[in-house]
PDB file of C-alpha atoms and ligand atoms in Angstrom:
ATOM      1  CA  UNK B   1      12.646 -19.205  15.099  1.00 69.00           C
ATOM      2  CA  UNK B   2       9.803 -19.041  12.869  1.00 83.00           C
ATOM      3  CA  UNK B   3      10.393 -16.663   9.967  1.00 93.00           C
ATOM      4  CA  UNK B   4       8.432 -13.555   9.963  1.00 97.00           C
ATOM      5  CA  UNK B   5       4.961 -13.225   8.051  1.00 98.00           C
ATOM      6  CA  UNK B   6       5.916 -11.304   4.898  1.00 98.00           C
ATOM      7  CA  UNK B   7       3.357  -8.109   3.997  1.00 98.00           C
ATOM      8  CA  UNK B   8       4.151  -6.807   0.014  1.00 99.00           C
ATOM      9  CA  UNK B   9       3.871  -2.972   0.231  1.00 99.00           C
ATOM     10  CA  UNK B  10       2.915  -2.512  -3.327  1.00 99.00           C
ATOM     11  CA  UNK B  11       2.534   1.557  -4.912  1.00 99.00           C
ATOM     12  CA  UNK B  12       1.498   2.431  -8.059  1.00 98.00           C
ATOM     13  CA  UNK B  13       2.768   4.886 -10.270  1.00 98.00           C
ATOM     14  CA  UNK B  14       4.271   7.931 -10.034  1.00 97.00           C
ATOM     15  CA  UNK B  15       5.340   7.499  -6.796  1.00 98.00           C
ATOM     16  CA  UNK B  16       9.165   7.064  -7.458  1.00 97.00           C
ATOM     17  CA  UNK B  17       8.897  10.830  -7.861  1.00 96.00           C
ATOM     18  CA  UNK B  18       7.612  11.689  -3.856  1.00 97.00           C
ATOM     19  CA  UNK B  19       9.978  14.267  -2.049  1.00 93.00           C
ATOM     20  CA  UNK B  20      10.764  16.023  -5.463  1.00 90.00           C
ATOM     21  CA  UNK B  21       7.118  17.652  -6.583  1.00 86.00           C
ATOM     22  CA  UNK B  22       4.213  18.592  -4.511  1.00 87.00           C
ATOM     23  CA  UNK B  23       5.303  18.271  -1.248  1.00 87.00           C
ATOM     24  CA  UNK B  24       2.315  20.782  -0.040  1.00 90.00           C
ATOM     25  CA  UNK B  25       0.190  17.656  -1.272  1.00 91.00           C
ATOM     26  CA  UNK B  26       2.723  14.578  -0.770  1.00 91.00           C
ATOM     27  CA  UNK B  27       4.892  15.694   1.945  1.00 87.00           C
ATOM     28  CA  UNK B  28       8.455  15.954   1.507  1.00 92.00           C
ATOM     29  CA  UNK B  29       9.840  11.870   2.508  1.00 94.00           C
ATOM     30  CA  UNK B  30      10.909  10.151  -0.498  1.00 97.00           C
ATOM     31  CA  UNK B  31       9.641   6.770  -1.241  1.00 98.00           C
ATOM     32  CA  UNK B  32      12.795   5.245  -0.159  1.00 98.00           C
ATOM     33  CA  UNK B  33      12.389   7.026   3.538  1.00 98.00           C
ATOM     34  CA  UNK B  34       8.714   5.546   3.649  1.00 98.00           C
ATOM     35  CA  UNK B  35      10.363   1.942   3.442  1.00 98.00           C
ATOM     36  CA  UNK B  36      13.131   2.387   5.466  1.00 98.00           C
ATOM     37  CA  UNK B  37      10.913   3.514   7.819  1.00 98.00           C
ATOM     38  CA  UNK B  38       8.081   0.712   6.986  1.00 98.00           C
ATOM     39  CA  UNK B  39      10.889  -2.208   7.103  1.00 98.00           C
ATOM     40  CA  UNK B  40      12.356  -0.988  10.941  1.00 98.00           C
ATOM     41  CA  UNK B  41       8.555  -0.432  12.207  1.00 98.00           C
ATOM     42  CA  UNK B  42       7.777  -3.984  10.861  1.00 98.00           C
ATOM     43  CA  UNK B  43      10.648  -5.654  12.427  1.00 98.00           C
ATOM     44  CA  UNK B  44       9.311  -4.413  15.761  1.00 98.00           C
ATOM     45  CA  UNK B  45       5.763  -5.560  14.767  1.00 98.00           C
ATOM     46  CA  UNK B  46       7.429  -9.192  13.944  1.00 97.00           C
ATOM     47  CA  UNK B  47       6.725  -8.380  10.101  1.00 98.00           C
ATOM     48  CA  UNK B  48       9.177  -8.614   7.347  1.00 98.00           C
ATOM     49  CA  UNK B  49       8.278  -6.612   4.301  1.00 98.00           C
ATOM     50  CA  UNK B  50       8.481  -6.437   0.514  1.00 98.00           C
ATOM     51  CA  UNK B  51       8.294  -3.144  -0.786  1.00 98.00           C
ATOM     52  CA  UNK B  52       7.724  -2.303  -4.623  1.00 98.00           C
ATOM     53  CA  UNK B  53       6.736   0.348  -7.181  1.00 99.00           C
ATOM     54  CA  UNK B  54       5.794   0.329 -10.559  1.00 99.00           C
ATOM     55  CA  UNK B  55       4.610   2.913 -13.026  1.00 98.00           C
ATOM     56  CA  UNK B  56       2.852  -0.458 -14.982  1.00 98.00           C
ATOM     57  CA  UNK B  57      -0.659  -2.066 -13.885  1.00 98.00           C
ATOM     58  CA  UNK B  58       0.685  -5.186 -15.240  1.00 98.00           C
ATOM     59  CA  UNK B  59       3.884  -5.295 -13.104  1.00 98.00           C
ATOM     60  CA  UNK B  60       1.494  -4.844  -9.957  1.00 99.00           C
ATOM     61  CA  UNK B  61      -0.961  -7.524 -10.959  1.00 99.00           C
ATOM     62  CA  UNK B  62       1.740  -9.441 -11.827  1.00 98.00           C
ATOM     63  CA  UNK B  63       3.131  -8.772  -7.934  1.00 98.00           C
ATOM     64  CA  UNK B  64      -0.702  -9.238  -6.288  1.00 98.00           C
ATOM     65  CA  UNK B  65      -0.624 -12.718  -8.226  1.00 98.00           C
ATOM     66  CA  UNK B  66       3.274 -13.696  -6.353  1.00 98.00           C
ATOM     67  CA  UNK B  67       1.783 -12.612  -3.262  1.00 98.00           C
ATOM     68  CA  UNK B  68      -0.357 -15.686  -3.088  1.00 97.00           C
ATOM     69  CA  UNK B  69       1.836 -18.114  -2.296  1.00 96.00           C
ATOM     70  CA  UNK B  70       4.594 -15.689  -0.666  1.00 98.00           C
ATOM     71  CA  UNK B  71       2.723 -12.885   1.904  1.00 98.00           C
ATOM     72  CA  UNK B  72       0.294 -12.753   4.825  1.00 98.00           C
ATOM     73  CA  UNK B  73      -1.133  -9.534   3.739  1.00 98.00           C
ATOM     74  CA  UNK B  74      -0.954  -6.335   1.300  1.00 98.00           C
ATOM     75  CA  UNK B  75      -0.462  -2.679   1.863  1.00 99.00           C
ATOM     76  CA  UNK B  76      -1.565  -1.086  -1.341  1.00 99.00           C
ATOM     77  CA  UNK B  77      -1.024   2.105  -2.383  1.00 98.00           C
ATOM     78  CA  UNK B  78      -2.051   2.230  -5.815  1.00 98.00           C
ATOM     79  CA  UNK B  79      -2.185   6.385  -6.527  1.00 98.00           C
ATOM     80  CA  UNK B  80      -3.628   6.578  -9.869  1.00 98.00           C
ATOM     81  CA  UNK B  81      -4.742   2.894 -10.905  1.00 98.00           C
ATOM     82  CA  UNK B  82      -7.013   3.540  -7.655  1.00 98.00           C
ATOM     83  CA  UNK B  83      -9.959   5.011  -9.204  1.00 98.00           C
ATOM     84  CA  UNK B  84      -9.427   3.123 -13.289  1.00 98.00           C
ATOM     85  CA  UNK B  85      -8.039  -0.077 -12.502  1.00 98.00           C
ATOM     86  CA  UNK B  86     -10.451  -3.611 -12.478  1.00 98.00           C
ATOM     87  CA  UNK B  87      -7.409  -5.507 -13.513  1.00 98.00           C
ATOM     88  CA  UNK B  88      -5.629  -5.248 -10.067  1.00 98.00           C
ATOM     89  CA  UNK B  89      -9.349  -5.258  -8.135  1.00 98.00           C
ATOM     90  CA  UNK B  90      -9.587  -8.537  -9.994  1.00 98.00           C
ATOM     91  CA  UNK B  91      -5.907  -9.603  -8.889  1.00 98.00           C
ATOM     92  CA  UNK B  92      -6.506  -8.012  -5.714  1.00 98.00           C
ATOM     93  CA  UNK B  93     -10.118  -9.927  -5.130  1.00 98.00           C
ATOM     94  CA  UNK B  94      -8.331 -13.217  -6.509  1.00 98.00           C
ATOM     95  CA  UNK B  95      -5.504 -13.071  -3.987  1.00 98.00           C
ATOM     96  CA  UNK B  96      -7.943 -14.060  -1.450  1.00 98.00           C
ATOM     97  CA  UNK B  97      -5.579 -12.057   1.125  1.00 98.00           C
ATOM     98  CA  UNK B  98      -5.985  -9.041   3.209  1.00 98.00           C
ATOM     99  CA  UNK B  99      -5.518  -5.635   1.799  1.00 98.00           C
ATOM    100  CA  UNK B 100      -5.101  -2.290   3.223  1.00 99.00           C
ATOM    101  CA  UNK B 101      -5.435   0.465   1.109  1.00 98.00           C
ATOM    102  CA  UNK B 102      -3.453   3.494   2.050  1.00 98.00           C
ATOM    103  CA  UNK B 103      -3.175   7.090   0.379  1.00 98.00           C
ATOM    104  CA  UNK B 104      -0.796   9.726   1.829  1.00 97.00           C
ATOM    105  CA  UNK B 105      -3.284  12.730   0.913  1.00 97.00           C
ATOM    106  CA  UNK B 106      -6.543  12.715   1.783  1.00 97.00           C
ATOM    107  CA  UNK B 107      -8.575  12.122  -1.307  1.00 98.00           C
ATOM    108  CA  UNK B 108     -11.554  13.193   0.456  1.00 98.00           C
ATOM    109  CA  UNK B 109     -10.491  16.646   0.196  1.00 96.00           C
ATOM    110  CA  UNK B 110      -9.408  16.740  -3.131  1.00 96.00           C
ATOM    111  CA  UNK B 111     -10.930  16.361  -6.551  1.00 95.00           C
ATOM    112  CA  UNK B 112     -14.160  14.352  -6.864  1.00 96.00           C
ATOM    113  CA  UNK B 113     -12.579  11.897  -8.972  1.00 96.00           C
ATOM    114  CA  UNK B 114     -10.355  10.818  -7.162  1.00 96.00           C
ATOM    115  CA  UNK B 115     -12.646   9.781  -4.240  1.00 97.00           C
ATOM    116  CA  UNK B 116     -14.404   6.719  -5.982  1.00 97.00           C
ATOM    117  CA  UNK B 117     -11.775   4.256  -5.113  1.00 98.00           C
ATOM    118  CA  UNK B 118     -11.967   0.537  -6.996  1.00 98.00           C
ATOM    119  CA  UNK B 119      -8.974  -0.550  -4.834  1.00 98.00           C
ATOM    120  CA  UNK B 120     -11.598  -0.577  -1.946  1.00 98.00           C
ATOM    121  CA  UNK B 121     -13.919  -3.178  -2.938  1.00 98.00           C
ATOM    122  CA  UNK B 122     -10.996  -5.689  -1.843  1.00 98.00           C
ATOM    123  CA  UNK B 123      -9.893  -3.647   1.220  1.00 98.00           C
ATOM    124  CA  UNK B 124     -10.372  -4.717   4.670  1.00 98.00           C
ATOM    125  CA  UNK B 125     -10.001  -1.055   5.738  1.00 98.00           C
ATOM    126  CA  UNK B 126      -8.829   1.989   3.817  1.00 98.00           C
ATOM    127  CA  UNK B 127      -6.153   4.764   5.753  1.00 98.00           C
ATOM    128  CA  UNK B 128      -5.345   7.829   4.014  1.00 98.00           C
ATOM    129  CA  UNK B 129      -4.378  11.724   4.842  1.00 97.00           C
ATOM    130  CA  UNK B 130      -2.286  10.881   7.147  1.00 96.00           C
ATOM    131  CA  UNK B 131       0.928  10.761   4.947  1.00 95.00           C
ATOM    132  CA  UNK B 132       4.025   7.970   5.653  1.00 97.00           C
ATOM    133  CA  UNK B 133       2.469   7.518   8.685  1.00 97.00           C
ATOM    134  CA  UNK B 134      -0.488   5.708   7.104  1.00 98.00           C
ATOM    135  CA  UNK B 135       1.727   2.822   5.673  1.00 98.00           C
ATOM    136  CA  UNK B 136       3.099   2.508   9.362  1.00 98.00           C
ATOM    137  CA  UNK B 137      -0.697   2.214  10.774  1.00 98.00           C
ATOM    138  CA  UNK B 138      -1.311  -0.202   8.216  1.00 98.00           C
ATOM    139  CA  UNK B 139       1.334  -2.409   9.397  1.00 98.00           C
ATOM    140  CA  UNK B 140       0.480  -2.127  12.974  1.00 98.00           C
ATOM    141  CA  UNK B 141      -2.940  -3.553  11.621  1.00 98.00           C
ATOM    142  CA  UNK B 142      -1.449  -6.219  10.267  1.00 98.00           C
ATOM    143  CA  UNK B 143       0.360  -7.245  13.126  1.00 98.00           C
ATOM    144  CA  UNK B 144      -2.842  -7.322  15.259  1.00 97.00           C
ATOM    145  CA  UNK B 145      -4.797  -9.122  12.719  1.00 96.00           C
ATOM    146  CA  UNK B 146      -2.415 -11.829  12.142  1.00 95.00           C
ATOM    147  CA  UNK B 147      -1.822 -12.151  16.003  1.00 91.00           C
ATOM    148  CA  UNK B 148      -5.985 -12.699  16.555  1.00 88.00           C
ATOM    149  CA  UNK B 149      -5.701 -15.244  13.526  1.00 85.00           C
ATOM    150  CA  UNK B 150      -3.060 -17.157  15.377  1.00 84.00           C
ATOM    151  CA  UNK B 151      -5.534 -16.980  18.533  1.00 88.00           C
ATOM    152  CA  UNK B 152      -8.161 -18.200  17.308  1.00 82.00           C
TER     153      UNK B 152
HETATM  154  O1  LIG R 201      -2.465  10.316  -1.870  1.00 93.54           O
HETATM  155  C1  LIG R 201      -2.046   9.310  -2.443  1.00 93.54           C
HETATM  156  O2  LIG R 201      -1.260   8.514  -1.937  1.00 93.54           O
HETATM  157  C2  LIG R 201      -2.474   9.054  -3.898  1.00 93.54           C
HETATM  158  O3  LIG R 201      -2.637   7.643  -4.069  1.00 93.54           O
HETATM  159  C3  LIG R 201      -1.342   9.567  -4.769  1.00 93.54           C
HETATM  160  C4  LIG R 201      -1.644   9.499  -6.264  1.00 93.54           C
HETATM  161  C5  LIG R 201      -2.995  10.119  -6.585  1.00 93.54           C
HETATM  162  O4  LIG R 201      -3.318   9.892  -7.954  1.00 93.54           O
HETATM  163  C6  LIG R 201      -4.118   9.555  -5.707  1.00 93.54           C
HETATM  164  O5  LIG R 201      -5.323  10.246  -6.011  1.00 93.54           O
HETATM  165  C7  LIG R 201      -3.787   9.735  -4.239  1.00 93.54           C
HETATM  166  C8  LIG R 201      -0.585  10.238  -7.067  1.00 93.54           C
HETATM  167  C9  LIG R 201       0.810   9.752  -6.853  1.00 93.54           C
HETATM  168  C10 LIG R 201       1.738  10.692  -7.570  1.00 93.54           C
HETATM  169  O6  LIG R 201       2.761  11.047  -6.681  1.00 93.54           O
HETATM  170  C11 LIG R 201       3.502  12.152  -6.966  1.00 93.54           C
HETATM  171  C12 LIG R 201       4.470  12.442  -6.069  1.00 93.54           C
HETATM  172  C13 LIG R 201       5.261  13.543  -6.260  1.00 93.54           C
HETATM  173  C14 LIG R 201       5.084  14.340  -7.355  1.00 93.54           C
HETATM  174  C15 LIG R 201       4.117  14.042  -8.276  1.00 93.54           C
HETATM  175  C16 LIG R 201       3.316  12.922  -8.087  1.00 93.54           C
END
């Protein structure tokens, strides 16, 4: 059998510390419960997925840059590299691959500043409020889009 397109779920930093602070905010899964629950919803979506998190821009650039030869897709999450970051827009632009960009809160309801998103001038489509789930919706996305591709 074939081996299942690979999507990199890729967060930035801070993240390692979900389900211990702000859960009012974050919600109370850790990240390790969002990828156990991203890798069993992408196995039955036919996905296989490589999940990371780094508190370094360069680490994630470093990761967009692998994902060229190795993934169908992204799922990025990049909390606070979102609104500062042109080094991983560049990476992400340069990948040439699809990204969705996913937030668990929704920034639209939060501080201005956070609402001006780089990360979305590469994204095909941009989920966020809608905590873990939103990484799970992504995926579902990817599964249709790569299924039209192979249509077409
Ligand atoms: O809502 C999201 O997913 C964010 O990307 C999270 C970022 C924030 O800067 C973005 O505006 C929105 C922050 C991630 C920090 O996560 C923490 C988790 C628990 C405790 C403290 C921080």
């Amino acid at each position: 059998m074939a081996q299942a397109p690979i999507i990199y779920v890729l967060n930035g930093p801070n993240l390692n510390l979900l389900g211990t602070r702000e859960p009012e905010v974050y919600g109370r899964d850790t990240l390790a419960d969002i990828e156990a629950a991203c890798r069993s919803h992408a196995k039955r979506r036919g996905l296989a997925i490589d999940f990371r998190q780094s508190n370094h821009e360069g680490e994630l650039v470093d990761w967009v840059q692998e994902a060229r030869t190795r993934a169908a897709g992204l799922i990025v999450n990049a909390a606070g590299y979102t609104t500062s970051s042109v080094a991983l827009l560049d990476a992400l632009l340069a990948s040439g691959l699809p990204v969705i960009e996913v937030h668990l809160s929704n920034i639209f309801r939060r501080e201005s500043f956070r609402q001006h998103s780089l990360i979305s001038l590469a994204a095909k489509g941009v989920i966020c409020g809608l905590g873990a789930t939103g990484y799970l919706i992504a995926l579902d996305a990817f599964a249709r889009l790569l299924q039209t591709e192979k249509e077409a």
